Amino acid sequence: MLENDQIRLRALEPSDVDKLYSWENNPNNWKVSHTITPFSKHVLSEYIQHAGDIYSDKQLRLLIERCDTSTPIGAVDLFDCDFKNKRVGVGILVAGASDRNLGYGSNTLELLIPYCFEMLGLHQMYCNILAENVNSLILFEKFGFVKVGLKREWTVHNGVYHDEWLLQKIAGQ
């Protein structure tokens, strides 16, 4: 478990299925998650039950939980982990609008960056952020992620194409 004064990043537990169910099936999140169909509780339960580790699955989902109340407020995904090339993708969801812009994303990256570079021995982290998601762009750039390319009309949502930035953070930079 990764923890600071504000949040902890912890593994998924079977009791988290209802939270995941509400987050994964919220159409407002589908634009960034590229989801096009709802998930059943059964599928999510199976996912939690069979989640291995980042070395075997090449991905890891951690729950973001407030330390003061143990309330789950979101999730962080490490995906496409490539140990040969020492890189991983990262995505953060702070699920409730009332929990956004309160520093939870910053706290998550403060814990996640050293974990990826020091514990996992990776060289690079990257993320994909919709061009109109200014708050997320500011957050990742604050932590040293650099825009390296604009993917034009990369994502379509409700018939509208959206540009997406690719950002990278190299260890030691």
Coordinates of N, CA and C in Angstrom, one line a residue:
M1 N 0.8 -1.2 0.0 CA 0.0 0.0 0.0 C 0.9 1.2 0.0
L2 N 0.5 2.2 -0.8 CA 1.3 3.5 -0.9 C 0.4 4.5 -0.2
E3 N 1.0 5.3 0.6 CA 0.2 6.2 1.5 C 1.0 7.5 1.8
N4 N 0.2 8.6 1.9 CA 0.7 9.8 2.5 C -0.3 10.4 3.5
D5 N -0.2 11.6 3.9 CA -1.2 12.1 4.9 C -2.6 12.2 4.3
Q6 N -2.8 12.3 3.0 CA -4.1 12.6 2.4 C -4.8 11.3 1.9
I7 N -4.0 10.5 1.2 CA -4.6 9.3 0.5 C -3.7 8.1 0.6
R8 N -4.4 7.0 0.3 CA -3.6 5.7 0.2 C -4.0 5.1 -1.2
L9 N -3.1 4.5 -1.8 CA -3.3 3.7 -3.0 C -3.3 2.3 -2.6
R10 N -4.4 1.6 -2.8 CA -4.4 0.2 -2.3 C -5.0 -0.8 -3.4
A11 N -4.7 -2.0 -3.2 CA -5.2 -3.0 -4.1 C -6.7 -3.1 -4.0
L12 N -7.3 -3.6 -5.1 CA -8.8 -3.8 -5.1 C -9.1 -5.0 -4.2
E13 N -10.3 -4.8 -3.5 CA -10.8 -5.9 -2.7 C -12.2 -6.3 -3.2
P14 N -12.7 -7.5 -2.9 CA -14.0 -7.9 -3.4 C -15.1 -6.9 -3.0
S15 N -15.0 -6.2 -1.9 CA -16.0 -5.3 -1.4 C -16.0 -4.0 -2.2
D16 N -15.0 -3.8 -3.2 CA -15.0 -2.6 -4.0 C -15.8 -2.8 -5.3
V17 N -16.5 -3.9 -5.5 CA -17.2 -4.1 -6.7 C -18.3 -3.1 -7.0
D18 N -19.0 -2.7 -5.9 CA -20.1 -1.8 -6.1 C -19.6 -0.4 -6.6
K19 N -18.4 0.0 -6.0 CA -17.8 1.3 -6.4 C -17.4 1.2 -7.9
L20 N -16.6 0.2 -8.2 CA -16.2 0.0 -9.6 C -17.4 0.0 -10.5
Y21 N -18.4 -0.7 -10.1 CA -19.6 -0.8 -11.0 C -20.2 0.6 -11.3
S22 N -20.3 1.4 -10.3 CA -20.8 2.8 -10.5 C -19.9 3.6 -11.4
W23 N -18.6 3.5 -11.1 CA -17.6 4.3 -11.9 C -17.5 3.8 -13.3
E24 N -17.4 2.5 -13.5 CA -17.2 2.0 -14.9 C -18.5 2.2 -15.7
N25 N -19.6 2.2 -15.1 CA -20.9 2.3 -15.9 C -21.4 3.7 -15.9
N26 N -20.6 4.7 -15.5 CA -21.0 6.1 -15.6 C -20.6 6.6 -17.0
P27 N -21.6 6.9 -17.9 CA -21.3 7.3 -19.2 C -20.4 8.6 -19.3
N28 N -20.4 9.4 -18.2 CA -19.5 10.6 -18.2 C -18.1 10.2 -18.2
N29 N -17.8 9.0 -17.7 CA -16.4 8.5 -17.7 C -16.0 7.8 -19.0
W30 N -16.9 7.5 -19.8 CA -16.6 6.7 -21.0 C -15.8 7.5 -22.0
K31 N -15.9 8.8 -22.0 CA -15.2 9.6 -23.0 C -13.7 9.4 -22.8
V32 N -13.2 9.3 -21.6 CA -11.8 9.1 -21.3 C -11.4 7.7 -21.2
S33 N -12.3 6.8 -20.8 CA -11.9 5.4 -20.6 C -12.1 4.6 -21.9
H34 N -12.7 5.2 -22.9 CA -13.0 4.5 -24.2 C -13.9 3.3 -24.1
T35 N -14.7 3.4 -23.0 CA -15.7 2.3 -22.8 C -16.9 2.6 -23.7
I36 N -17.4 1.5 -24.3 CA -18.6 1.6 -25.1 C -19.8 0.8 -24.7
T37 N -19.5 -0.1 -23.7 CA -20.6 -0.9 -23.2 C -20.5 -1.0 -21.6
P38 N -21.6 -1.2 -21.0 CA -21.6 -1.3 -19.5 C -20.9 -2.6 -19.1
F39 N -20.4 -2.6 -17.8 CA -19.8 -3.8 -17.2 C -20.8 -4.4 -16.2
S40 N -20.9 -5.7 -16.1 CA -21.7 -6.3 -15.1 C -20.9 -6.4 -13.8
K41 N -21.6 -6.6 -12.7 CA -20.9 -6.8 -11.4 C -20.2 -8.1 -11.5
H42 N -20.7 -9.1 -12.2 CA -20.0 -10.4 -12.3 C -18.7 -10.2 -13.0
V43 N -18.6 -9.5 -14.1 CA -17.3 -9.3 -14.8 C -16.4 -8.5 -13.9
L44 N -16.8 -7.5 -13.2 CA -15.9 -6.8 -12.3 C -15.5 -7.6 -11.2
S45 N -16.3 -8.5 -10.6 CA -15.9 -9.4 -9.5 C -14.9 -10.3 -10.0
E46 N -15.0 -10.9 -11.2 CA -14.0 -11.7 -11.8 C -12.7 -11.0 -12.0
Y47 N -12.8 -9.8 -12.5 CA -11.6 -9.0 -12.7 C -10.8 -8.8 -11.3
I48 N -11.5 -8.5 -10.3 CA -10.9 -8.3 -9.0 C -10.3 -9.6 -8.5
Q49 N -11.1 -10.7 -8.6 CA -10.7 -12.0 -8.1 C -9.4 -12.5 -8.8
H50 N -9.3 -12.2 -10.1 CA -8.2 -12.8 -10.9 C -7.1 -11.8 -11.2
A51 N -7.2 -10.6 -10.6 CA -6.1 -9.6 -10.8 C -4.8 -10.2 -10.2
G52 N -3.8 -10.3 -11.0 CA -2.5 -10.8 -10.6 C -1.6 -9.6 -10.1
D53 N -0.5 -9.6 -10.7 CA 0.4 -8.4 -10.4 C 0.8 -7.8 -11.7
I54 N 1.5 -6.7 -11.5 CA 1.9 -5.9 -12.7 C 2.9 -6.7 -13.6
Y55 N 3.6 -7.6 -13.0 CA 4.6 -8.3 -13.8 C 3.9 -9.3 -14.7
S56 N 2.9 -10.0 -14.2 CA 2.2 -11.0 -15.0 C 1.1 -10.4 -15.9
D57 N 0.4 -9.4 -15.4 CA -0.8 -8.9 -16.1 C -0.4 -7.7 -17.0
K58 N 0.8 -7.1 -16.7 CA 1.2 -5.9 -17.4 C 0.3 -4.7 -17.2
Q59 N -0.5 -4.8 -16.1 CA -1.3 -3.7 -15.7 C -1.6 -3.8 -14.2
L60 N -2.0 -2.7 -13.6 CA -2.3 -2.7 -12.2 C -3.3 -1.5 -11.9
R61 N -4.4 -1.9 -11.3 CA -5.4 -0.9 -10.9 C -5.4 -0.8 -9.3
L62 N -5.2 0.4 -8.9 CA -5.2 0.7 -7.4 C -6.4 1.6 -7.1
L63 N -7.0 1.4 -6.0 CA -8.0 2.3 -5.5 C -7.4 3.5 -4.8
I64 N -7.9 4.7 -5.1 CA -7.5 5.9 -4.3 C -8.5 6.1 -3.2
E65 N -8.0 6.1 -2.0 CA -8.8 6.2 -0.8 C -8.4 7.3 0.1
R66 N -9.3 8.1 0.6 CA -9.0 9.1 1.6 C -8.5 8.5 2.9
C67 N -7.4 9.0 3.4 CA -6.9 8.4 4.7 C -7.8 8.7 5.9
D68 N -8.4 9.9 5.9 CA -9.1 10.3 7.1 C -10.5 9.6 7.2
T69 N -11.1 9.1 6.1 CA -12.4 8.5 6.2 C -12.4 7.1 5.6
S70 N -11.3 6.6 5.0 CA -11.2 5.4 4.2 C -12.2 5.3 3.1
T71 N -12.6 6.4 2.6 CA -13.6 6.5 1.5 C -12.9 6.4 0.2
P72 N -13.3 5.5 -0.7 CA -12.8 5.4 -2.0 C -13.2 6.6 -2.9
I73 N -12.3 7.3 -3.5 CA -12.7 8.4 -4.3 C -12.3 8.3 -5.8
G74 N -11.6 7.2 -6.1 CA -11.2 7.1 -7.5 C -10.3 5.9 -7.6
A75 N -9.7 5.8 -8.8 CA -8.7 4.7 -9.1 C -7.6 5.3 -10.0
V76 N -6.5 4.6 -9.9 CA -5.4 4.9 -10.8 C -5.0 3.6 -11.5
D77 N -4.8 3.7 -12.8 CA -4.4 2.5 -13.6 C -3.0 2.7 -14.2
L78 N -2.2 1.7 -14.0 CA -1.0 1.5 -14.7 C -1.3 0.5 -15.8
F79 N -1.0 0.8 -17.0 CA -1.4 -0.1 -18.1 C -0.3 -0.2 -19.1
D80 N -0.4 -1.2 -20.0 CA 0.6 -1.4 -21.0 C 2.1 -1.4 -20.4
C81 N 2.2 -2.0 -19.3 CA 3.5 -2.0 -18.7 C 4.5 -2.9 -19.5
D82 N 5.6 -2.3 -19.9 CA 6.5 -3.0 -20.8 C 7.9 -2.9 -20.0
F83 N 8.2 -4.1 -19.4 CA 9.5 -4.2 -18.7 C 10.7 -4.2 -19.5
K84 N 10.6 -4.7 -20.8 CA 11.7 -4.7 -21.7 C 12.2 -3.2 -22.0
N85 N 11.2 -2.4 -22.3 CA 11.5 -1.0 -22.6 C 11.3 0.0 -21.5
K86 N 10.9 -0.6 -20.3 CA 10.9 0.1 -19.0 C 9.9 1.3 -19.1
R87 N 8.7 1.1 -19.5 CA 7.7 2.1 -19.6 C 6.3 1.6 -19.2
V88 N 5.5 2.6 -18.8 CA 4.1 2.3 -18.3 C 3.2 3.5 -18.6
G89 N 2.0 3.2 -19.0 CA 1.0 4.2 -19.1 C 0.3 4.4 -17.8
V90 N -0.2 5.6 -17.6 CA -0.9 5.9 -16.3 C -2.2 6.7 -16.6
G91 N -3.2 6.4 -15.9 CA -4.5 7.1 -15.9 C -5.1 7.2 -14.5
I92 N -5.6 8.4 -14.2 CA -6.2 8.7 -12.9 C -7.6 9.1 -13.1
L93 N -8.5 8.5 -12.3 CA -9.9 8.9 -12.2 C -10.2 9.3 -10.8
V94 N -10.5 10.6 -10.6 CA -11.2 11.0 -9.4 C -12.6 11.1 -9.7
A95 N -13.4 10.2 -9.2 CA -14.8 9.9 -9.7 C -15.8 11.0 -9.4
G96 N -15.8 11.5 -8.2 CA -16.9 12.5 -7.9 C -16.4 13.9 -8.2
A97 N -17.3 14.7 -8.8 CA -17.0 16.1 -9.2 C -16.6 16.9 -7.9
S98 N -17.2 16.6 -6.8 CA -16.9 17.3 -5.6 C -15.6 17.0 -5.0
D99 N -15.0 15.9 -5.5 CA -13.6 15.5 -5.0 C -12.5 16.0 -5.9
R100 N -12.9 16.6 -7.0 CA -11.9 17.1 -8.0 C -11.3 18.5 -7.6
N101 N -10.1 18.7 -8.0 CA -9.4 20.0 -7.7 C -9.2 20.2 -6.2
L102 N -9.0 19.1 -5.5 CA -8.8 19.2 -4.0 C -7.4 18.6 -3.7
G103 N -6.6 18.3 -4.7 CA -5.2 17.8 -4.5 C -5.1 16.3 -4.6
Y104 N -6.2 15.6 -4.8 CA -6.1 14.1 -4.8 C -5.3 13.6 -6.0
G105 N -5.4 14.2 -7.1 CA -4.6 13.9 -8.3 C -3.1 14.1 -8.0
S106 N -2.8 15.2 -7.4 CA -1.4 15.5 -7.1 C -0.8 14.5 -6.1
N107 N -1.6 14.2 -5.1 CA -1.2 13.2 -4.1 C -1.0 11.9 -4.7
T108 N -1.8 11.5 -5.7 CA -1.7 10.3 -6.4 C -0.3 10.2 -7.1
L109 N 0.0 11.3 -7.9 CA 1.2 11.3 -8.6 C 2.4 11.3 -7.7
E110 N 2.3 12.0 -6.6 CA 3.4 12.1 -5.6 C 3.8 10.7 -5.1
L111 N 2.8 9.8 -5.0 CA 3.1 8.4 -4.6 C 3.4 7.5 -5.8
L112 N 2.8 7.7 -6.9 CA 2.9 6.9 -8.0 C 4.3 7.0 -8.7
I113 N 4.8 8.2 -8.9 CA 6.0 8.4 -9.7 C 7.2 7.7 -9.0
P114 N 7.4 7.9 -7.7 CA 8.5 7.1 -7.1 C 8.3 5.6 -7.1
Y115 N 7.1 5.2 -7.0 CA 6.8 3.7 -7.1 C 7.2 3.2 -8.5
C116 N 6.8 3.9 -9.5 CA 7.2 3.4 -10.9 C 8.7 3.5 -11.2
F117 N 9.3 4.6 -10.8 CA 10.7 4.7 -11.1 C 11.6 4.0 -10.1
E118 N 11.4 4.0 -8.9 CA 12.3 3.4 -7.9 C 11.9 1.9 -7.6
M119 N 10.7 1.7 -7.3 CA 10.3 0.3 -6.9 C 10.2 -0.6 -8.2
L120 N 9.6 -0.1 -9.2 CA 9.4 -1.0 -10.4 C 10.6 -0.9 -11.4
G121 N 11.5 0.1 -11.2 CA 12.7 0.3 -12.0 C 12.4 0.7 -13.4
L122 N 11.3 1.4 -13.6 CA 10.9 1.9 -15.0 C 11.7 3.1 -15.3
H123 N 11.7 3.4 -16.6 CA 12.5 4.6 -17.1 C 11.5 5.7 -17.6
Q124 N 10.3 5.3 -17.9 CA 9.4 6.3 -18.5 C 7.9 6.0 -18.1
M125 N 7.2 7.1 -17.9 CA 5.7 7.0 -17.7 C 5.1 7.8 -18.8
Y126 N 3.9 7.5 -19.2 CA 3.2 8.3 -20.2 C 1.8 8.3 -19.9
C127 N 1.1 9.3 -20.5 CA -0.4 9.4 -20.4 C -1.0 10.0 -21.6
N128 N -2.2 9.7 -21.8 CA -3.0 10.3 -22.9 C -4.1 11.1 -22.3
I129 N -4.2 12.4 -22.7 CA -5.1 13.3 -22.1 C -5.8 14.1 -23.2
L130 N -7.2 14.1 -23.2 CA -7.9 14.8 -24.1 C -7.5 16.3 -24.1
A131 N -7.4 16.9 -25.3 CA -6.9 18.3 -25.3 C -7.8 19.3 -24.5
E132 N -9.0 19.0 -24.4 CA -9.9 19.9 -23.7 C -9.9 19.7 -22.2
N133 N -9.2 18.7 -21.7 CA -9.1 18.4 -20.3 C -7.9 19.2 -19.7
V134 N -8.1 20.5 -19.6 CA -7.1 21.4 -19.2 C -6.6 21.1 -17.8
N135 N -7.5 20.7 -16.8 CA -7.0 20.5 -15.5 C -6.1 19.3 -15.4
S136 N -6.3 18.2 -16.2 CA -5.4 17.1 -16.2 C -4.1 17.4 -16.8
L137 N -4.1 18.2 -17.9 CA -2.9 18.6 -18.5 C -2.0 19.4 -17.6
I138 N -2.6 20.3 -16.8 CA -1.9 21.1 -15.8 C -1.3 20.2 -14.8
L139 N -2.1 19.3 -14.3 CA -1.7 18.4 -13.2 C -0.4 17.6 -13.7
F140 N -0.5 16.9 -14.8 CA 0.6 16.1 -15.3 C 1.8 16.9 -15.6
E141 N 1.6 18.1 -16.2 CA 2.8 19.0 -16.5 C 3.5 19.5 -15.2
K142 N 2.7 19.7 -14.2 CA 3.2 20.1 -12.9 C 4.2 19.1 -12.3
F143 N 4.0 17.8 -12.7 CA 4.8 16.7 -12.2 C 5.9 16.3 -13.2
G144 N 6.1 17.2 -14.2 CA 7.2 16.9 -15.2 C 6.9 16.1 -16.4
F145 N 5.6 15.8 -16.6 CA 5.2 15.2 -17.9 C 5.3 16.3 -19.0
V146 N 5.8 15.9 -20.1 CA 6.0 16.8 -21.2 C 5.1 16.4 -22.4
K147 N 4.4 17.3 -23.0 CA 3.7 17.0 -24.2 C 4.7 16.7 -25.4
V148 N 4.5 15.5 -26.0 CA 5.4 15.1 -27.0 C 4.6 14.9 -28.4
G149 N 3.3 15.0 -28.3 CA 2.6 14.8 -29.6 C 1.1 15.0 -29.4
L150 N 0.5 15.6 -30.4 CA -0.9 15.8 -30.4 C -1.5 14.8 -31.4
K151 N -2.4 14.0 -31.0 CA -3.1 13.0 -31.8 C -4.4 13.6 -32.2
R152 N -4.5 14.1 -33.5 CA -5.6 14.8 -33.9 C -6.8 13.9 -34.2
E153 N -8.0 14.4 -33.7 CA -9.2 13.6 -33.9 C -9.1 12.2 -33.5
W154 N -8.4 11.9 -32.4 CA -8.0 10.6 -32.0 C -9.2 9.8 -31.4
T155 N -10.1 10.5 -30.7 CA -11.1 9.8 -30.0 C -12.5 10.4 -30.4
V156 N -13.4 9.5 -30.6 CA -14.8 9.9 -31.0 C -15.7 9.6 -29.8
H157 N -16.5 10.6 -29.4 CA -17.5 10.4 -28.4 C -18.8 11.1 -28.8
N158 N -19.8 10.4 -28.8 CA -21.1 11.0 -29.2 C -21.1 11.6 -30.6
G159 N -20.3 11.0 -31.5 CA -20.2 11.5 -32.8 C -19.3 12.7 -33.0
V160 N -18.6 13.1 -32.0 CA -17.6 14.3 -32.1 C -16.2 13.7 -31.9
Y161 N -15.3 14.2 -32.7 CA -13.9 13.8 -32.6 C -13.2 14.7 -31.7
H162 N -12.3 14.2 -30.9 CA -11.5 15.0 -29.9 C -10.0 14.7 -30.1
D163 N -9.2 15.8 -30.0 CA -7.8 15.6 -30.0 C -7.3 15.1 -28.7
E164 N -6.2 14.4 -28.7 CA -5.6 13.9 -27.5 C -4.1 14.1 -27.4
W165 N -3.6 14.6 -26.3 CA -2.2 14.8 -26.1 C -1.5 13.5 -25.6
L166 N -0.3 13.2 -26.0 CA 0.5 12.2 -25.5 C 1.6 13.0 -24.7
L167 N 1.7 12.6 -23.4 CA 2.7 13.2 -22.5 C 3.6 12.1 -22.0
Q168 N 4.9 12.5 -21.7 CA 5.8 11.5 -21.2 C 6.6 12.1 -20.0
K169 N 7.0 11.3 -19.1 CA 7.9 11.7 -18.1 C 9.0 10.7 -18.1
I170 N 10.3 11.1 -18.2 CA 11.4 10.3 -18.2 C 12.1 10.4 -16.8
A171 N 12.5 9.2 -16.3 CA 13.1 9.2 -14.9 C 14.3 10.2 -14.9
G172 N 14.3 10.9 -13.8 CA 15.4 11.8 -13.5 C 15.2 13.2 -14.2
Q173 N 14.2 13.4 -14.9 CA 13.9 14.7 -15.6 C 12.7 15.4 -15.0

